[in-house]
């Protein structure tokens, strides 16, 4: 049967969740195309504050990586918003002029930050807090400026303020209302929160109305309605969101506050649907993920012809964590003449609880500092449980009055909601644990989606695991499954491969009874790596199991083109190679030629079909700028030319790069070689760094210069280049054999322990064996670009545009 064409405008959480649900119920029914305005795959917008606060990086919040789209045959166009919908012709037209036909169209354009319409709001230095670009601008601004003002004392504003404090800025929070978070907290709870945040360093300007942003081109401050002013280098507007509805308006859809939909997310135009923050259902627009995911599930089942129950709206409960303070809020916040209150306030412990009761049922909940009863109370609220026979203690602490976690879990009914973001109950989790033999929180998340959004329910999921597994949990709690396709950890998989002599990715998944027999983008590259690590000299690489960049031997760019980065050993090149690069750039109309951070030259914007011919014209080896392998060895000019240099850094760097090039490693590996302690090659933040000293070399390991900055540890000092190669080879092989796939050396050494690794490498016999296994592995690699040039089969399979 011919597949129907499904186009989705928007690549955010609500839309992609709809596609995930659709793939579950009708995996073969649609040919799916997605257009996204941002240059990223789908990411967890809720976790942006953790990126700003330095707890995670952007890569950590990606929910569906590039490989996921490829695995599910989804055509994704990023950085390419839709400019027009032609409902008559059933076509969409992108801002780049791309025309795509559809049978069904989903609009999931989300929302944007509300920017105050006041003079100066378009100046440089004024940002919202809604996407990765906002986050990156704040991080960059903080590097050169010191004073930030956040307008808005709601959740987003306070999270932004906490992040800016972490970035070293002083922060004023401006709020129009008398107390913070007035939609979630009453005055008493808000006072506790304000006191706590002031102790953390935030300064609050309450009941202030901003009337003007000051400055010429760039912001210098802001003025309030009382004519007072405050200085600012950066202004973050965190005042709420506005649905992105202009495209819907221009396309003739019925739009009120947002695009109006019925109970199946249908708009007034046939075959056009809206879901998420851009949709208005029964006069309500939602900004939290739980209702958006409910909408997505209903829409997916409707598209699949499953006749789902209609979406009837959502009572929202909000579990929040602001700057380390736990909050829970649901239903009504403020008393009126028809409600009665139970209030517990413990200023000493920083705990506040308020329950509003109307007609013997809960009408509202506010919890500050201790939220463990939030989900139970929320269930009582949504089910309108009769509390007339209960005492205030019973209501606040549960029917058994238990206080320990195990007791809480045991007394929870199966219907109690555990993950509010994804609507996952205790009963669903317990069933999944028993039926799927799950043993870790990650496995439960992969199977049920619990904990996959804000992640705040993960401790409760762990408690349910412990309660359900009993003694078994103690034996298995340290294991983390490599993905949701299996319950097996890295160690389990490696042990089974060795014990059963498994030889291929397919065989591993079949014999070890993968739940998803084809695997996924997380497990397939990992298993391929582990097989290659175990069978050092005889493993035949499964190219189709690699991540997309490694499969193509080029880095895919956000517009679908590729980058080509030839190898320049030690950052050293020749006039002849530079001429070749220039000629190739001209011949193929390369739009960007740029020096990379690894002392190489990158050619950006190359068409897929041009890759083999370009490689042939270059006649240079691949620089592996895309691979989980040695990327570069950065060097200074060294003793040959520098008057401070004590050692031949270029010579050592070239030898290291020639030895380790193409070697598969758990993650990318970077090296630096400096000829003296001035350390011009930044060897102190490399996976392996070498610093020349009088009479030898210092060897540093496990440094990282990225978001999670880590200074390398001094492993040892050696006298000769041969000893450098001996120690370095053993270090890399030990990393290859003991690290999890996609684990950099920095977290690996923290997990394994520096002293342990040093002890292993000091053992001469162990080092000898590690070197032997590494040398055996290195013999199996070929130059990938040359293989592609010589193989028509490879060219047809990977580089022909159809």
JSON list of N, CA and C in Angstrom, two decimals, residues 78-114:
[
{"chain": "A", "resi": 78, "resn": "UNK", "atom": "N", "xyz": [16.09, 21.18, 8.73]},
{"chain": "A", "resi": 78, "resn": "UNK", "atom": "CA", "xyz": [16.29, 22.11, 9.84]},
{"chain": "A", "resi": 78, "resn": "UNK", "atom": "C", "xyz": [16.63, 23.49, 9.31]},
{"chain": "A", "resi": 79, "resn": "UNK", "atom": "N", "xyz": [16.45, 24.48, 10.18]},
{"chain": "A", "resi": 79, "resn": "UNK", "atom": "CA", "xyz": [16.77, 25.86, 9.80]},
{"chain": "A", "resi": 79, "resn": "UNK", "atom": "C", "xyz": [15.98, 26.30, 8.56]},
{"chain": "A", "resi": 80, "resn": "UNK", "atom": "N", "xyz": [14.82, 25.74, 8.39]},
{"chain": "A", "resi": 80, "resn": "UNK", "atom": "CA", "xyz": [14.04, 26.00, 7.18]},
{"chain": "A", "resi": 80, "resn": "UNK", "atom": "C", "xyz": [12.56, 26.10, 7.55]},
{"chain": "A", "resi": 81, "resn": "UNK", "atom": "N", "xyz": [12.12, 27.25, 8.03]},
{"chain": "A", "resi": 81, "resn": "UNK", "atom": "CA", "xyz": [10.70, 27.39, 8.40]},
{"chain": "A", "resi": 81, "resn": "UNK", "atom": "C", "xyz": [9.80, 27.40, 7.16]},
{"chain": "A", "resi": 82, "resn": "UNK", "atom": "N", "xyz": [8.55, 27.06, 7.39]},
{"chain": "A", "resi": 82, "resn": "UNK", "atom": "CA", "xyz": [7.56, 27.10, 6.31]},
{"chain": "A", "resi": 82, "resn": "UNK", "atom": "C", "xyz": [7.01, 28.51, 6.17]},
{"chain": "A", "resi": 83, "resn": "UNK", "atom": "N", "xyz": [6.98, 29.00, 4.93]},
{"chain": "A", "resi": 83, "resn": "UNK", "atom": "CA", "xyz": [6.49, 30.36, 4.68]},
{"chain": "A", "resi": 83, "resn": "UNK", "atom": "C", "xyz": [5.04, 30.39, 4.25]},
{"chain": "A", "resi": 84, "resn": "UNK", "atom": "N", "xyz": [4.54, 29.26, 3.70]},
{"chain": "A", "resi": 84, "resn": "UNK", "atom": "CA", "xyz": [3.19, 29.31, 3.16]},
{"chain": "A", "resi": 84, "resn": "UNK", "atom": "C", "xyz": [2.57, 27.91, 3.18]},
{"chain": "A", "resi": 85, "resn": "UNK", "atom": "N", "xyz": [1.28, 27.88, 3.49]},
{"chain": "A", "resi": 85, "resn": "UNK", "atom": "CA", "xyz": [0.50, 26.64, 3.36]},
{"chain": "A", "resi": 85, "resn": "UNK", "atom": "C", "xyz": [-0.54, 26.88, 2.26]},
{"chain": "A", "resi": 86, "resn": "UNK", "atom": "N", "xyz": [-0.54, 26.01, 1.27]},
{"chain": "A", "resi": 86, "resn": "UNK", "atom": "CA", "xyz": [-1.56, 26.08, 0.21]},
{"chain": "A", "resi": 86, "resn": "UNK", "atom": "C", "xyz": [-2.52, 24.91, 0.45]},
{"chain": "A", "resi": 87, "resn": "UNK", "atom": "N", "xyz": [-3.60, 25.19, 1.17]},
{"chain": "A", "resi": 87, "resn": "UNK", "atom": "CA", "xyz": [-4.52, 24.11, 1.55]},
{"chain": "A", "resi": 87, "resn": "UNK", "atom": "C", "xyz": [-5.29, 23.57, 0.35]},
{"chain": "A", "resi": 88, "resn": "UNK", "atom": "N", "xyz": [-5.45, 24.39, -0.67]},
{"chain": "A", "resi": 88, "resn": "UNK", "atom": "CA", "xyz": [-6.16, 23.92, -1.88]},
{"chain": "A", "resi": 88, "resn": "UNK", "atom": "C", "xyz": [-5.33, 22.86, -2.59]},
{"chain": "A", "resi": 89, "resn": "UNK", "atom": "N", "xyz": [-4.05, 23.17, -2.80]},
{"chain": "A", "resi": 89, "resn": "UNK", "atom": "CA", "xyz": [-3.16, 22.23, -3.49]},
{"chain": "A", "resi": 89, "resn": "UNK", "atom": "C", "xyz": [-2.57, 21.19, -2.54]},
{"chain": "A", "resi": 90, "resn": "UNK", "atom": "N", "xyz": [-2.80, 21.36, -1.24]},
{"chain": "A", "resi": 90, "resn": "UNK", "atom": "CA", "xyz": [-2.23, 20.49, -0.19]},
{"chain": "A", "resi": 90, "resn": "UNK", "atom": "C", "xyz": [-0.70, 20.47, -0.33]},
{"chain": "A", "resi": 91, "resn": "UNK", "atom": "N", "xyz": [-0.14, 21.68, -0.23]},
{"chain": "A", "resi": 91, "resn": "UNK", "atom": "CA", "xyz": [1.30, 21.87, -0.33]},
{"chain": "A", "resi": 91, "resn": "UNK", "atom": "C", "xyz": [1.77, 22.83, 0.75]},
{"chain": "A", "resi": 92, "resn": "UNK", "atom": "N", "xyz": [3.04, 22.66, 1.14]},
{"chain": "A", "resi": 92, "resn": "UNK", "atom": "CA", "xyz": [3.69, 23.68, 1.96]},
{"chain": "A", "resi": 92, "resn": "UNK", "atom": "C", "xyz": [4.90, 24.18, 1.19]},
{"chain": "A", "resi": 93, "resn": "UNK", "atom": "N", "xyz": [5.24, 25.46, 1.43]},
{"chain": "A", "resi": 93, "resn": "UNK", "atom": "CA", "xyz": [6.38, 26.07, 0.76]},
{"chain": "A", "resi": 93, "resn": "UNK", "atom": "C", "xyz": [7.30, 26.64, 1.83]},
{"chain": "A", "resi": 94, "resn": "UNK", "atom": "N", "xyz": [8.57, 26.24, 1.81]},
{"chain": "A", "resi": 94, "resn": "UNK", "atom": "CA", "xyz": [9.50, 26.72, 2.83]},
{"chain": "A", "resi": 94, "resn": "UNK", "atom": "C", "xyz": [10.04, 28.09, 2.46]},
{"chain": "A", "resi": 95, "resn": "UNK", "atom": "N", "xyz": [10.75, 28.71, 3.40]},
{"chain": "A", "resi": 95, "resn": "UNK", "atom": "CA", "xyz": [11.33, 30.03, 3.12]},
{"chain": "A", "resi": 95, "resn": "UNK", "atom": "C", "xyz": [12.46, 29.93, 2.10]},
{"chain": "A", "resi": 96, "resn": "UNK", "atom": "N", "xyz": [12.89, 28.72, 1.81]},
{"chain": "A", "resi": 96, "resn": "UNK", "atom": "CA", "xyz": [13.91, 28.54, 0.77]},
{"chain": "A", "resi": 96, "resn": "UNK", "atom": "C", "xyz": [13.29, 28.14, -0.57]},
{"chain": "A", "resi": 97, "resn": "UNK", "atom": "N", "xyz": [11.96, 28.17, -0.64]},
{"chain": "A", "resi": 97, "resn": "UNK", "atom": "CA", "xyz": [11.27, 27.86, -1.89]},
{"chain": "A", "resi": 97, "resn": "UNK", "atom": "C", "xyz": [11.00, 26.39, -2.11]},
{"chain": "A", "resi": 98, "resn": "UNK", "atom": "N", "xyz": [11.30, 25.55, -1.14]},
{"chain": "A", "resi": 98, "resn": "UNK", "atom": "CA", "xyz": [11.06, 24.11, -1.28]},
{"chain": "A", "resi": 98, "resn": "UNK", "atom": "C", "xyz": [9.55, 23.84, -1.17]},
{"chain": "A", "resi": 99, "resn": "UNK", "atom": "N", "xyz": [9.02, 23.10, -2.11]},
{"chain": "A", "resi": 99, "resn": "UNK", "atom": "CA", "xyz": [7.59, 22.79, -2.14]},
{"chain": "A", "resi": 99, "resn": "UNK", "atom": "C", "xyz": [7.40, 21.30, -1.84]},
{"chain": "A", "resi": 100, "resn": "UNK", "atom": "N", "xyz": [6.59, 20.98, -0.85]},
{"chain": "A", "resi": 100, "resn": "UNK", "atom": "CA", "xyz": [6.35, 19.58, -0.48]},
{"chain": "A", "resi": 100, "resn": "UNK", "atom": "C", "xyz": [4.84, 19.35, -0.39]},
{"chain": "A", "resi": 101, "resn": "UNK", "atom": "N", "xyz": [4.38, 18.30, -1.04]},
{"chain": "A", "resi": 101, "resn": "UNK", "atom": "CA", "xyz": [2.96, 17.93, -0.98]},
{"chain": "A", "resi": 101, "resn": "UNK", "atom": "C", "xyz": [2.64, 17.16, 0.30]},
{"chain": "A", "resi": 102, "resn": "UNK", "atom": "N", "xyz": [1.42, 17.24, 0.72]},
{"chain": "A", "resi": 102, "resn": "UNK", "atom": "CA", "xyz": [1.01, 16.47, 1.90]},
{"chain": "A", "resi": 102, "resn": "UNK", "atom": "C", "xyz": [-0.38, 15.88, 1.70]},
{"chain": "A", "resi": 103, "resn": "UNK", "atom": "N", "xyz": [-0.61, 14.78, 2.40]},
{"chain": "A", "resi": 103, "resn": "UNK", "atom": "CA", "xyz": [-1.98, 14.27, 2.56]},
{"chain": "A", "resi": 103, "resn": "UNK", "atom": "C", "xyz": [-2.53, 14.74, 3.90]},
{"chain": "A", "resi": 104, "resn": "UNK", "atom": "N", "xyz": [-1.64, 14.74, 4.92]},
{"chain": "A", "resi": 104, "resn": "UNK", "atom": "CA", "xyz": [-2.02, 15.22, 6.24]},
{"chain": "A", "resi": 104, "resn": "UNK", "atom": "C", "xyz": [-0.95, 16.22, 6.68]},
{"chain": "A", "resi": 105, "resn": "UNK", "atom": "N", "xyz": [-1.38, 17.28, 7.34]},
{"chain": "A", "resi": 105, "resn": "UNK", "atom": "CA", "xyz": [-0.44, 18.33, 7.76]},
{"chain": "A", "resi": 105, "resn": "UNK", "atom": "C", "xyz": [-0.63, 18.63, 9.24]},
{"chain": "A", "resi": 106, "resn": "UNK", "atom": "N", "xyz": [0.47, 18.57, 9.99]},
{"chain": "A", "resi": 106, "resn": "UNK", "atom": "CA", "xyz": [0.44, 18.93, 11.42]},
{"chain": "A", "resi": 106, "resn": "UNK", "atom": "C", "xyz": [1.19, 20.24, 11.61]},
{"chain": "A", "resi": 107, "resn": "UNK", "atom": "N", "xyz": [0.54, 21.18, 12.25]},
{"chain": "A", "resi": 107, "resn": "UNK", "atom": "CA", "xyz": [1.22, 22.43, 12.62]},
{"chain": "A", "resi": 107, "resn": "UNK", "atom": "C", "xyz": [1.60, 22.32, 14.10]},
{"chain": "A", "resi": 108, "resn": "UNK", "atom": "N", "xyz": [2.89, 22.36, 14.36]},
{"chain": "A", "resi": 108, "resn": "UNK", "atom": "CA", "xyz": [3.41, 22.27, 15.73]},
{"chain": "A", "resi": 108, "resn": "UNK", "atom": "C", "xyz": [4.49, 23.33, 15.89]},
{"chain": "A", "resi": 109, "resn": "UNK", "atom": "N", "xyz": [4.11, 24.56, 15.65]},
{"chain": "A", "resi": 109, "resn": "UNK", "atom": "CA", "xyz": [5.08, 25.66, 15.61]},
{"chain": "A", "resi": 109, "resn": "UNK", "atom": "C", "xyz": [5.41, 26.22, 16.99]},
{"chain": "A", "resi": 110, "resn": "UNK", "atom": "N", "xyz": [4.76, 25.71, 18.03]},
{"chain": "A", "resi": 110, "resn": "UNK", "atom": "CA", "xyz": [5.13, 26.10, 19.38]},
{"chain": "A", "resi": 110, "resn": "UNK", "atom": "C", "xyz": [4.86, 27.55, 19.70]},
{"chain": "A", "resi": 111, "resn": "UNK", "atom": "N", "xyz": [5.77, 28.16, 20.45]},
{"chain": "A", "resi": 111, "resn": "UNK", "atom": "CA", "xyz": [5.57, 29.54, 20.88]},
{"chain": "A", "resi": 111, "resn": "UNK", "atom": "C", "xyz": [6.91, 30.24, 20.94]},
{"chain": "A", "resi": 112, "resn": "UNK", "atom": "N", "xyz": [6.87, 31.51, 21.22]},
{"chain": "A", "resi": 112, "resn": "UNK", "atom": "CA", "xyz": [8.10, 32.31, 21.35]},
{"chain": "A", "resi": 112, "resn": "UNK", "atom": "C", "xyz": [8.00, 33.15, 22.62]},
{"chain": "A", "resi": 113, "resn": "UNK", "atom": "N", "xyz": [9.10, 33.73, 23.01]},
{"chain": "A", "resi": 113, "resn": "UNK", "atom": "CA", "xyz": [9.11, 34.58, 24.21]},
{"chain": "A", "resi": 113, "resn": "UNK", "atom": "C", "xyz": [8.30, 35.84, 23.97]},
{"chain": "A", "resi": 114, "resn": "UNK", "atom": "N", "xyz": [7.59, 36.25, 24.99]},
{"chain": "A", "resi": 114, "resn": "UNK", "atom": "CA", "xyz": [6.91, 37.54, 24.92]},
{"chain": "A", "resi": 114, "resn": "UNK", "atom": "C", "xyz": [7.92, 38.64, 25.22]}
]
